[in-house]
Amino acid sequence: MKTLYETLGGTYREENGRLVPELELPEQTNYQIGKYGLFYLNYIKQHRRGRYTTLLTDGMLNARLHEIDLEAKTMLESIISRLAAERGIDENLKARDMLRWVAEMNNIKSSAEEIILKEVIYK
C-alpha cells in the first residue's frame, strides 16, 4: 500500500534502517543581497516565520530579498533627493559650508532610512 507521499510522487531512501523522504528545496536565484534585503531577512526570520518558511520552500527567498533591496534603494534615493530639495540642501550650500551640508545630508539619510524601514522592511 502506497503512502500519500508516494501517491503524490515522493520517494524514500533508507538511512540506518529507516525510510527517509527524499526532499529537496527548489533551485533559487543567487542575487547579491544588500543591507535592506538582509534587514528584511532578519525581520521575517524573527517575526514572520510563516512567510520566511514559505519563501524558502518555494525557492523564492533570494529573489524576494533582492526585490526588497532594490525597492528600498530606489525609494531611498527618491526620498533623499526630495527632502534635500525641500530643505534647500544643494551644491551651493556644499561649496559655502561643507560641514553643514554633511550634517544636513546625514540627517536626511537617517530620516529616509526610518521611512524605508517602516514602509518596506517592517510591513
mmCIF file of C-alpha atoms in Angstrom:
data_model
loop_
_atom_site.group_PDB
_atom_site.id
_atom_site.type_symbol
_atom_site.label_atom_id
_atom_site.label_comp_id
_atom_site.label_asym_id
_atom_site.label_seq_id
_atom_site.Cartn_x
_atom_site.Cartn_y
_atom_site.Cartn_z
ATOM 1 C CA MET A 1 0.000 0.000 0.000
ATOM 2 C CA LYS A 2 1.383 3.412 -1.028
ATOM 3 C CA THR A 3 1.551 6.352 1.326
ATOM 4 C CA LEU A 4 0.018 9.676 0.335
ATOM 5 C CA TYR A 5 3.558 10.995 -0.144
ATOM 6 C CA GLU A 6 4.335 8.182 -2.619
ATOM 7 C CA THR A 7 0.997 8.686 -4.382
ATOM 8 C CA LEU A 8 1.935 12.335 -4.946
ATOM 9 C CA GLY A 9 5.250 11.279 -6.500
ATOM 10 C CA GLY A 10 7.506 11.342 -3.445
ATOM 11 C CA THR A 11 10.240 8.776 -2.887
ATOM 12 C CA TYR A 12 12.145 7.466 0.119
ATOM 13 C CA ARG A 13 15.717 6.435 0.760
ATOM 14 C CA GLU A 14 16.927 4.144 3.520
ATOM 15 C CA GLU A 15 19.165 5.568 6.259
ATOM 16 C CA ASN A 16 20.164 3.468 9.272
ATOM 17 C CA GLY A 17 17.269 1.077 8.711
ATOM 18 C CA ARG A 18 14.698 3.881 8.410
ATOM 19 C CA LEU A 19 12.914 5.251 5.378
ATOM 20 C CA VAL A 20 13.551 8.966 4.987
ATOM 21 C CA PRO A 21 11.649 11.100 2.458
ATOM 22 C CA GLU A 22 13.840 12.487 -0.297
ATOM 23 C CA LEU A 23 13.125 16.175 -0.088
ATOM 24 C CA GLU A 24 14.949 18.909 -1.941
ATOM 25 C CA LEU A 25 14.445 22.622 -1.912
ATOM 26 C CA PRO A 26 13.793 24.079 -5.355
ATOM 27 C CA GLU A 27 16.561 25.947 -7.157
ATOM 28 C CA GLN A 28 16.892 29.537 -6.036
ATOM 29 C CA THR A 29 18.372 32.582 -7.679
ATOM 30 C CA ASN A 30 21.716 33.744 -6.384
ATOM 31 C CA TYR A 31 21.476 37.542 -6.281
ATOM 32 C CA GLN A 32 23.784 39.569 -4.071
ATOM 33 C CA ILE A 33 21.698 40.790 -1.157
ATOM 34 C CA GLY A 34 22.397 44.240 0.247
ATOM 35 C CA LYS A 35 21.713 45.977 3.524
ATOM 36 C CA TYR A 36 17.940 46.278 3.176
ATOM 37 C CA GLY A 37 17.498 42.715 1.930
ATOM 38 C CA LEU A 38 19.396 41.495 4.993
ATOM 39 C CA PHE A 39 17.251 43.686 7.270
ATOM 40 C CA TYR A 40 14.157 42.087 5.728
ATOM 41 C CA LEU A 41 15.606 38.580 6.089
ATOM 42 C CA ASN A 42 16.321 39.107 9.783
ATOM 43 C CA TYR A 43 12.862 40.596 10.318
ATOM 44 C CA ILE A 44 10.948 37.724 8.697
ATOM 45 C CA LYS A 45 13.119 35.108 10.419
ATOM 46 C CA GLN A 46 12.309 36.613 13.821
ATOM 47 C CA HIS A 47 8.766 37.928 13.367
ATOM 48 C CA ARG A 48 7.202 36.323 10.272
ATOM 49 C CA ARG A 49 8.297 32.675 10.413
ATOM 50 C CA GLY A 50 5.484 31.517 8.128
ATOM 51 C CA ARG A 51 6.426 33.985 5.411
ATOM 52 C CA TYR A 52 10.096 33.032 5.739
ATOM 53 C CA THR A 53 9.351 29.301 5.515
ATOM 54 C CA THR A 54 7.042 29.759 2.527
ATOM 55 C CA LEU A 55 9.571 31.866 0.615
ATOM 56 C CA LEU A 56 12.344 29.386 1.428
ATOM 57 C CA THR A 57 10.428 26.246 0.465
ATOM 58 C CA ASP A 58 9.020 27.827 -2.715
ATOM 59 C CA GLY A 59 12.539 28.798 -3.797
ATOM 60 C CA MET A 60 11.650 32.491 -3.805
ATOM 61 C CA LEU A 61 13.582 33.756 -0.776
ATOM 62 C CA ASN A 62 16.642 35.100 -2.572
ATOM 63 C CA ALA A 63 14.542 36.718 -5.316
ATOM 64 C CA ARG A 64 12.274 38.402 -2.735
ATOM 65 C CA LEU A 65 15.254 39.684 -0.725
ATOM 66 C CA HIS A 66 16.753 41.095 -3.925
ATOM 67 C CA GLU A 67 13.429 42.719 -4.831
ATOM 68 C CA ILE A 68 13.110 44.298 -1.362
ATOM 69 C CA ASP A 69 16.700 45.551 -1.557
ATOM 70 C CA LEU A 70 16.165 47.183 -4.957
ATOM 71 C CA GLU A 71 12.851 48.715 -3.892
ATOM 72 C CA ALA A 72 14.406 50.148 -0.726
ATOM 73 C CA LYS A 73 17.436 51.590 -2.559
ATOM 74 C CA THR A 74 15.255 53.223 -5.201
ATOM 75 C CA MET A 75 12.976 54.640 -2.531
ATOM 76 C CA LEU A 76 15.990 55.873 -0.517
ATOM 77 C CA GLU A 77 17.391 57.818 -3.481
ATOM 78 C CA SER A 78 13.984 59.324 -4.217
ATOM 79 C CA ILE A 79 13.336 60.375 -0.611
ATOM 80 C CA ILE A 80 16.832 61.829 -0.177
ATOM 81 C CA SER A 81 16.605 63.943 -3.324
ATOM 82 C CA ARG A 82 13.085 65.147 -2.450
ATOM 83 C CA LEU A 83 13.986 66.048 1.154
ATOM 84 C CA ALA A 84 17.212 67.769 0.066
ATOM 85 C CA ALA A 85 15.306 69.870 -2.457
ATOM 86 C CA GLU A 86 12.608 70.743 0.110
ATOM 87 C CA ARG A 87 15.228 71.837 2.655
ATOM 88 C CA GLY A 88 17.408 73.718 0.172
ATOM 89 C CA ILE A 89 20.393 71.406 0.592
ATOM 90 C CA ASP A 90 22.262 71.769 -2.706
ATOM 91 C CA GLU A 91 25.698 72.191 -4.263
ATOM 92 C CA ASN A 92 25.738 75.892 -3.346
ATOM 93 C CA LEU A 93 25.465 75.015 0.347
ATOM 94 C CA LYS A 94 28.114 72.339 -0.130
ATOM 95 C CA ALA A 95 30.504 74.922 -1.601
ATOM 96 C CA ARG A 96 29.743 77.536 1.108
ATOM 97 C CA ASP A 97 29.531 75.352 4.235
ATOM 98 C CA MET A 98 30.699 71.760 3.811
ATOM 99 C CA LEU A 99 30.171 70.766 7.450
ATOM 100 C CA ARG A 100 26.570 71.974 7.470
ATOM 101 C CA TRP A 101 25.921 70.216 4.148
ATOM 102 C CA VAL A 102 27.289 66.920 5.538
ATOM 103 C CA ALA A 103 25.234 67.259 8.740
ATOM 104 C CA GLU A 104 22.067 68.038 6.774
ATOM 105 C CA MET A 105 22.615 65.155 4.342
ATOM 106 C CA ASN A 106 23.242 62.721 7.215
ATOM 107 C CA ASN A 107 20.029 63.916 8.852
ATOM 108 C CA ILE A 108 18.112 63.459 5.600
ATOM 109 C CA LYS A 109 19.556 59.971 5.067
ATOM 110 C CA SER A 110 18.605 58.923 8.607
ATOM 111 C CA SER A 111 15.061 60.204 8.085
ATOM 112 C CA ALA A 112 14.800 58.412 4.735
ATOM 113 C CA GLU A 113 16.044 55.139 6.242
ATOM 114 C CA GLU A 114 13.441 55.341 9.016
ATOM 115 C CA ILE A 115 10.732 55.723 6.377
ATOM 116 C CA ILE A 116 12.087 52.764 4.417
ATOM 117 C CA LEU A 117 12.256 50.537 7.479
ATOM 118 C CA LYS A 118 8.654 51.349 8.324
ATOM 119 C CA GLU A 119 7.177 51.165 4.808
ATOM 120 C CA VAL A 120 9.283 48.469 3.117
ATOM 121 C CA ILE A 121 11.008 46.269 5.685
ATOM 122 C CA TYR A 122 8.587 46.017 8.607
ATOM 123 C CA LYS A 123 5.319 45.829 6.667
#
